[in-house]
Amino acid sequence: MSMSHLYGTDGDDGVEMESFEVTDWDLQNEFNPHRQRHRQSKEEATYGVWAERDSDEERPSFGGKRSRDYSAPVSFVSAGLRKSAAEELSDEDSDEEEKPVKQEEIPKEFVPKKLKTGGNFKPSQKGFVGGTKSFVDFGSWERHTKGIGQKLLQKMGYVPGRGLGKNAQGIINPIEAKQRKGKGAVGAYGSERTSQSLQDFPVQPPQLFFLQEYQKELSQWRKDPNGGKKKPKYSYKTVEELKAKGRIHKQLAAPQKELSQVKVIDMTGREQKVYYSYSQISHKHNIPDDSPQQPLGKDSKPQGFALPELEHNLQLLIDITEQEIIQNDRQLQYERDMVVNLSHEIQKMSEVLSHEEKAISNLSKVLDMVEECERRMQPSCENPLTLDECAKIFETLQDKYYEEYRMSDRVDLAVAIVYPLMKDYFKNWDPLKDCTYGTEIIAKWKSLLENDQLLSHSGQDVSTDAFHRLMWEIWMPYVRNIVTRWQPRNCGSMVDFLDSWVNVVPVWILDNILDQLIFPKLQKEVESWNPLTDTVPIHSWIHPWLPLMQARLEPLYSPIRNKLANALQKWHPSDSSAKLILQPWKDVFTPGSWEAFMVKNIVPKLGMCLNELIINPHQQHMDAFYWVVDWEGMISVSSLVGLLEKHFFPKWLQVLCSWLSNSPNYEEITKWYLGWKSMFSDQVLAHPSIKDKFNEALDIMNRAVSSSVGGYMQPGARENIAYLTHTERRKDFQYEAMQERREAENMAQRGIGAAASSVPMNFKDLIQTKAEEHNIVFMPVIGKRHEGKQLYTFGRIVIYIDRGVVFVQGEKTWVPTSLQSLIDMAK
């Protein structure tokens, strides 16, 4: 390395001088505290970056510059002799045991000496910042700071001892480097992979095999380090080794993609050769070259025995023999595998044969039983087959020969044997007289003939199930015949008949009876019913069908309400028969339809009756009041309270005021007040509007007692009225407290039951529970969706639910809202 960057020369005199100017080299090495001082020359000071510099490869020269001769031939410097294997192994051990040495422990002979120059320059004894340095004190600078780097890493989730990254996928140990033993090329001393790389990227067995073969081929071209003549090595292969090699090559016959696409350039021979897989190198043979032999030199010795053609032929015979041995081994292994496979096939076929023999035996027995049934079905048979005996035969088939019974065509078997017996069994049957006849025998045949699969209402399924076909073709004609002659007003026998057969008859047959036979008869009878002339009330022959038909009777309710409304046009509340006719329908009609019917047809009549009521404290007639109060259980409390507020309390308070203005007897007024109050039920008195009216009456009496200053005042009247007011208010408070206590107990019991039985599983169930608590209709809109979400009606509001959020339909868009706001909007 040239030393011109350290010292400069002064022109022709050659006087060495040291410059203290700040140069670009100083700026570049300002963070290197141990840098070597560069002495600027006069030419550098004059021309700056355009000044000529000495070559780095020249040695320092103090007597002047020496130009290099580029026309001279290239000379090489010897790198020394290669060490032996033992010496290299000892060097490797010494390298591994080597530890970083402190500066104080370095021997003196390795310390750089002072340059013999005229200056006072002392080279630094420490290495350059980029040189080798011990990592023992790595990060020790953090002890002089606040440790912000470590704190930031820990705050972002870093755990000491683990890798960086979200999943700690970063490496913990630094990348290892492995020193090469000598100065050879890459791979000349074996694998240079470290233990860390072998652990992270293990070598696949096929690749390792080919690498070993390639290494073996490569070692043949190396020179002996001792310089002696390499002795030939002979390898002998046994038959077992050849077989094992053949198995390995068989497994690797289809090499992996990454191995089959590797391009290998072989430069170990005289010519460069290109292979496209490691397997081609492993299969390479020593074939004699076709190139002409080189003339013998003066020092070369002629070969005593050289027969390349013979060697080639011998090698070819050896390869053919190896292939034959490998092929024979593969054929032998194939035959052995075939023997094992055939033994398994024989075992399986024997099992199948035994199973088939058992199946043939069972089928022959089943066939004998069926033929016996057909023989006994003949008219000329002395011992005819009965229905009970036929059922026992089918039970035997189902218990002992279940598989054959399931695989057989039971429909044809039942049509041929069971149907004639079933027709003979029901030929004299009258369903209305003996409704339970045949239920036990039909239930037994249901378990024998019905399929396990769920059948639909289509006719195709009917034809594939023996029991359903039996009921449709044998039992159903008797039912149709009896329904055509049946009178709907005599419903008891028909209802009992269907109740006894509801668990035996298939569901779709029962639905057909109710929809196609019973309902048209009831509908026709309702149309001909007249509530004014018929003596038999309609509920007596409609309500018994409720357990069986339920919602099927809904179309009959509308004409019934219309006929009842027409009959109530000229009705007066004094006629109590209307209540007897309407009371059974209260729980049948829906609450909304019942309330609408009452408000339209009953409430106006009661209001007219209250208008006709005359309140006279001296001679009171209570008939009209009793007619109205008698409907308390039929009409809602709110409707009754509305009638009283509009038609009763204004007249009642007016009479009280006129009575108090004429020097009354307050004891009579108190009895009159308490008497009217006792006419109302506790449910009506608990209503806030009724409470306000009676409290208003007490306030009127208190004002009347307080304002009588100059006139005559009955002794004790003021105290009596005050005591009455206090007593009534206390009763109201006690009643309210008792109601609150009952509601709390009911809520606690309802909460315990709800927690034990049904807890809302999702947001939809919670909305449904809240709707039931607030008496709001919550139901899906059929066939309506928004962005794939089902639409619901919550009262009069249209909503849909998406991921636990309720969206309410606005004017232009859907608006999210809370559950409480939704309830308030619905109310």
PDB file of C-alpha atoms in Angstrom, residues 160-302:
ATOM      1  CA  PRO A 160     -35.837 -10.289  25.467  1.00  0.00           C
ATOM      2  CA  GLY A 161     -34.463 -13.579  24.195  1.00  0.00           C
ATOM      3  CA  ARG A 162     -37.022 -13.940  21.386  1.00  0.00           C
ATOM      4  CA  GLY A 163     -36.947 -12.862  17.748  1.00  0.00           C
ATOM      5  CA  LEU A 164     -38.394  -9.669  16.304  1.00  0.00           C
ATOM      6  CA  GLY A 165     -41.649  -9.570  14.364  1.00  0.00           C
ATOM      7  CA  LYS A 166     -45.334 -10.080  15.111  1.00  0.00           C
ATOM      8  CA  ASN A 167     -44.906 -13.838  15.529  1.00  0.00           C
ATOM      9  CA  ALA A 168     -41.279 -13.694  16.805  1.00  0.00           C
ATOM     10  CA  GLN A 169     -40.095 -14.943  13.412  1.00  0.00           C
ATOM     11  CA  GLY A 170     -36.848 -12.972  13.467  1.00  0.00           C
ATOM     12  CA  ILE A 171     -33.547 -14.739  14.071  1.00  0.00           C
ATOM     13  CA  ILE A 172     -32.053 -14.636  17.554  1.00  0.00           C
ATOM     14  CA  ASN A 173     -28.449 -15.607  16.843  1.00  0.00           C
ATOM     15  CA  PRO A 174     -26.421 -13.637  14.299  1.00  0.00           C
ATOM     16  CA  ILE A 175     -25.586 -15.251  10.975  1.00  0.00           C
ATOM     17  CA  GLU A 176     -22.739 -17.684  11.472  1.00  0.00           C
ATOM     18  CA  ALA A 177     -19.679 -17.668   9.236  1.00  0.00           C
ATOM     19  CA  LYS A 178     -17.470 -20.711   8.687  1.00  0.00           C
ATOM     20  CA  GLN A 179     -13.809 -20.215   7.845  1.00  0.00           C
ATOM     21  CA  ARG A 180     -12.494 -22.205   4.900  1.00  0.00           C
ATOM     22  CA  LYS A 181      -9.518 -24.413   5.763  1.00  0.00           C
ATOM     23  CA  GLY A 182      -7.259 -23.612   2.841  1.00  0.00           C
ATOM     24  CA  LYS A 183      -7.140 -21.451  -0.233  1.00  0.00           C
ATOM     25  CA  GLY A 184      -9.032 -23.803  -2.537  1.00  0.00           C
ATOM     26  CA  ALA A 185     -12.242 -23.085  -4.422  1.00  0.00           C
ATOM     27  CA  VAL A 186     -15.763 -23.229  -2.992  1.00  0.00           C
ATOM     28  CA  GLY A 187     -16.592 -26.794  -2.007  1.00  0.00           C
ATOM     29  CA  ALA A 188     -13.021 -28.048  -2.294  1.00  0.00           C
ATOM     30  CA  TYR A 189     -12.926 -28.943   1.421  1.00  0.00           C
ATOM     31  CA  GLY A 190     -16.388 -30.408   1.701  1.00  0.00           C
ATOM     32  CA  SER A 191     -19.600 -28.775   2.802  1.00  0.00           C
ATOM     33  CA  GLU A 192     -19.205 -25.285   4.208  1.00  0.00           C
ATOM     34  CA  ARG A 193     -22.655 -25.157   5.748  1.00  0.00           C
ATOM     35  CA  THR A 194     -22.892 -24.193   9.409  1.00  0.00           C
ATOM     36  CA  SER A 195     -24.929 -25.976  12.066  1.00  0.00           C
ATOM     37  CA  GLN A 196     -27.461 -23.144  12.016  1.00  0.00           C
ATOM     38  CA  SER A 197     -28.064 -23.454   8.249  1.00  0.00           C
ATOM     39  CA  LEU A 198     -28.392 -27.246   8.523  1.00  0.00           C
ATOM     40  CA  GLN A 199     -30.980 -26.776  11.247  1.00  0.00           C
ATOM     41  CA  ASP A 200     -32.981 -24.115   9.372  1.00  0.00           C
ATOM     42  CA  PHE A 201     -32.622 -25.623   5.878  1.00  0.00           C
ATOM     43  CA  PRO A 202     -32.077 -29.390   6.164  1.00  0.00           C
ATOM     44  CA  VAL A 203     -30.760 -31.222   3.100  1.00  0.00           C
ATOM     45  CA  GLN A 204     -33.199 -33.638   1.507  1.00  0.00           C
ATOM     46  CA  PRO A 205     -31.941 -37.256   1.385  1.00  0.00           C
ATOM     47  CA  PRO A 206     -31.953 -37.511  -2.467  1.00  0.00           C
ATOM     48  CA  GLN A 207     -29.984 -34.295  -2.818  1.00  0.00           C
ATOM     49  CA  LEU A 208     -27.511 -35.425  -0.159  1.00  0.00           C
ATOM     50  CA  PHE A 209     -27.036 -38.716  -2.021  1.00  0.00           C
ATOM     51  CA  PHE A 210     -26.213 -36.996  -5.304  1.00  0.00           C
ATOM     52  CA  LEU A 211     -23.883 -34.544  -3.552  1.00  0.00           C
ATOM     53  CA  GLN A 212     -21.941 -37.434  -2.050  1.00  0.00           C
ATOM     54  CA  GLU A 213     -21.632 -39.103  -5.474  1.00  0.00           C
ATOM     55  CA  TYR A 214     -20.466 -35.834  -6.992  1.00  0.00           C
ATOM     56  CA  GLN A 215     -17.938 -35.344  -4.191  1.00  0.00           C
ATOM     57  CA  LYS A 216     -16.605 -38.851  -4.775  1.00  0.00           C
ATOM     58  CA  GLU A 217     -16.144 -38.168  -8.493  1.00  0.00           C
ATOM     59  CA  LEU A 218     -14.503 -34.845  -7.769  1.00  0.00           C
ATOM     60  CA  SER A 219     -11.966 -36.341  -5.348  1.00  0.00           C
ATOM     61  CA  GLN A 220     -10.490 -38.476  -8.142  1.00  0.00           C
ATOM     62  CA  TRP A 221      -8.939 -35.412  -9.806  1.00  0.00           C
ATOM     63  CA  ARG A 222      -7.152 -34.037  -6.761  1.00  0.00           C
ATOM     64  CA  LYS A 223      -3.458 -34.264  -6.357  1.00  0.00           C
ATOM     65  CA  ASP A 224      -1.846 -36.034  -3.490  1.00  0.00           C
ATOM     66  CA  PRO A 225      -0.623 -33.355  -1.064  1.00  0.00           C
ATOM     67  CA  ASN A 226       2.530 -35.393  -0.397  1.00  0.00           C
ATOM     68  CA  GLY A 227       3.353 -35.337  -4.077  1.00  0.00           C
ATOM     69  CA  GLY A 228       3.556 -39.106  -4.359  1.00  0.00           C
ATOM     70  CA  LYS A 229       1.865 -41.260  -6.939  1.00  0.00           C
ATOM     71  CA  LYS A 230      -1.760 -41.958  -6.145  1.00  0.00           C
ATOM     72  CA  LYS A 231      -2.438 -45.610  -5.592  1.00  0.00           C
ATOM     73  CA  PRO A 232      -5.446 -47.082  -7.345  1.00  0.00           C
ATOM     74  CA  LYS A 233      -8.360 -47.958  -5.099  1.00  0.00           C
ATOM     75  CA  TYR A 234     -10.562 -50.879  -5.895  1.00  0.00           C
ATOM     76  CA  SER A 235     -14.177 -51.123  -4.732  1.00  0.00           C
ATOM     77  CA  TYR A 236     -16.022 -54.395  -4.535  1.00  0.00           C
ATOM     78  CA  LYS A 237     -19.790 -54.608  -4.557  1.00  0.00           C
ATOM     79  CA  THR A 238     -21.752 -57.546  -3.257  1.00  0.00           C
ATOM     80  CA  VAL A 239     -25.100 -58.675  -4.589  1.00  0.00           C
ATOM     81  CA  GLU A 240     -26.873 -57.166  -1.582  1.00  0.00           C
ATOM     82  CA  GLU A 241     -25.258 -53.781  -2.226  1.00  0.00           C
ATOM     83  CA  LEU A 242     -26.364 -53.909  -5.847  1.00  0.00           C
ATOM     84  CA  LYS A 243     -29.927 -54.740  -4.747  1.00  0.00           C
ATOM     85  CA  ALA A 244     -29.914 -51.860  -2.269  1.00  0.00           C
ATOM     86  CA  LYS A 245     -28.576 -49.503  -4.951  1.00  0.00           C
ATOM     87  CA  GLY A 246     -31.284 -50.664  -7.327  1.00  0.00           C
ATOM     88  CA  ARG A 247     -33.972 -49.945  -4.724  1.00  0.00           C
ATOM     89  CA  ILE A 248     -32.563 -46.465  -4.133  1.00  0.00           C
ATOM     90  CA  HIS A 249     -32.497 -45.698  -7.853  1.00  0.00           C
ATOM     91  CA  LYS A 250     -36.017 -47.050  -8.167  1.00  0.00           C
ATOM     92  CA  GLN A 251     -37.213 -44.651  -5.488  1.00  0.00           C
ATOM     93  CA  LEU A 252     -35.359 -41.816  -7.194  1.00  0.00           C
ATOM     94  CA  ALA A 253     -36.493 -42.778 -10.707  1.00  0.00           C
ATOM     95  CA  ALA A 254     -38.772 -39.764 -10.739  1.00  0.00           C
ATOM     96  CA  PRO A 255     -36.520 -37.063  -9.209  1.00  0.00           C
ATOM     97  CA  GLN A 256     -37.933 -34.025  -7.612  1.00  0.00           C
ATOM     98  CA  LYS A 257     -38.482 -30.940  -9.703  1.00  0.00           C
ATOM     99  CA  GLU A 258     -35.829 -28.875  -8.007  1.00  0.00           C
ATOM    100  CA  LEU A 259     -33.232 -31.652  -8.506  1.00  0.00           C
ATOM    101  CA  SER A 260     -34.225 -32.368 -12.090  1.00  0.00           C
ATOM    102  CA  GLN A 261     -33.782 -28.709 -13.020  1.00  0.00           C
ATOM    103  CA  VAL A 262     -30.286 -28.213 -11.509  1.00  0.00           C
ATOM    104  CA  LYS A 263     -27.658 -27.279 -14.080  1.00  0.00           C
ATOM    105  CA  VAL A 264     -24.179 -28.620 -13.196  1.00  0.00           C
ATOM    106  CA  ILE A 265     -20.998 -27.610 -15.093  1.00  0.00           C
ATOM    107  CA  ASP A 266     -18.243 -30.228 -14.759  1.00  0.00           C
ATOM    108  CA  MET A 267     -14.780 -28.725 -15.305  1.00  0.00           C
ATOM    109  CA  THR A 268     -12.820 -31.580 -13.714  1.00  0.00           C
ATOM    110  CA  GLY A 269     -11.904 -33.202 -17.019  1.00  0.00           C
ATOM    111  CA  ARG A 270     -10.096 -32.090 -20.090  1.00  0.00           C
ATOM    112  CA  GLU A 271     -13.242 -30.577 -21.526  1.00  0.00           C
ATOM    113  CA  GLN A 272     -16.096 -28.695 -19.949  1.00  0.00           C
ATOM    114  CA  LYS A 273     -19.235 -30.799 -19.640  1.00  0.00           C
ATOM    115  CA  VAL A 274     -22.779 -29.665 -18.725  1.00  0.00           C
ATOM    116  CA  TYR A 275     -25.151 -31.901 -16.766  1.00  0.00           C
ATOM    117  CA  TYR A 276     -28.766 -31.125 -15.908  1.00  0.00           C
ATOM    118  CA  SER A 277     -29.019 -33.137 -12.692  1.00  0.00           C
ATOM    119  CA  TYR A 278     -26.783 -34.654 -10.074  1.00  0.00           C
ATOM    120  CA  SER A 279     -27.941 -38.126 -11.153  1.00  0.00           C
ATOM    121  CA  GLN A 280     -26.149 -37.746 -14.502  1.00  0.00           C
ATOM    122  CA  ILE A 281     -22.884 -37.184 -12.647  1.00  0.00           C
ATOM    123  CA  SER A 282     -23.451 -40.220 -10.422  1.00  0.00           C
ATOM    124  CA  HIS A 283     -24.122 -42.422 -13.503  1.00  0.00           C
ATOM    125  CA  LYS A 284     -21.014 -41.219 -15.357  1.00  0.00           C
ATOM    126  CA  HIS A 285     -18.533 -43.989 -16.349  1.00  0.00           C
ATOM    127  CA  ASN A 286     -14.893 -43.917 -17.332  1.00  0.00           C
ATOM    128  CA  ILE A 287     -15.252 -44.406 -21.085  1.00  0.00           C
ATOM    129  CA  PRO A 288     -12.008 -44.280 -23.071  1.00  0.00           C
ATOM    130  CA  ASP A 289     -11.510 -41.071 -24.960  1.00  0.00           C
ATOM    131  CA  ASP A 290     -11.666 -41.140 -28.727  1.00  0.00           C
ATOM    132  CA  SER A 291      -9.141 -38.360 -29.038  1.00  0.00           C
ATOM    133  CA  PRO A 292      -5.778 -39.308 -30.620  1.00  0.00           C
ATOM    134  CA  GLN A 293      -3.012 -40.196 -28.240  1.00  0.00           C
ATOM    135  CA  GLN A 294      -0.403 -37.593 -27.547  1.00  0.00           C
ATOM    136  CA  PRO A 295       3.123 -38.404 -28.717  1.00  0.00           C
ATOM    137  CA  LEU A 296       5.378 -39.605 -26.021  1.00  0.00           C
ATOM    138  CA  GLY A 297       7.849 -37.082 -24.698  1.00  0.00           C
ATOM    139  CA  LYS A 298      11.418 -37.606 -23.699  1.00  0.00           C
ATOM    140  CA  ASP A 299      10.656 -38.083 -20.037  1.00  0.00           C
ATOM    141  CA  SER A 300       7.374 -40.011 -20.447  1.00  0.00           C
ATOM    142  CA  LYS A 301       7.345 -43.737 -19.967  1.00  0.00           C
ATOM    143  CA  PRO A 302       5.376 -45.981 -22.305  1.00  0.00           C
TER     144      PRO A 302
END
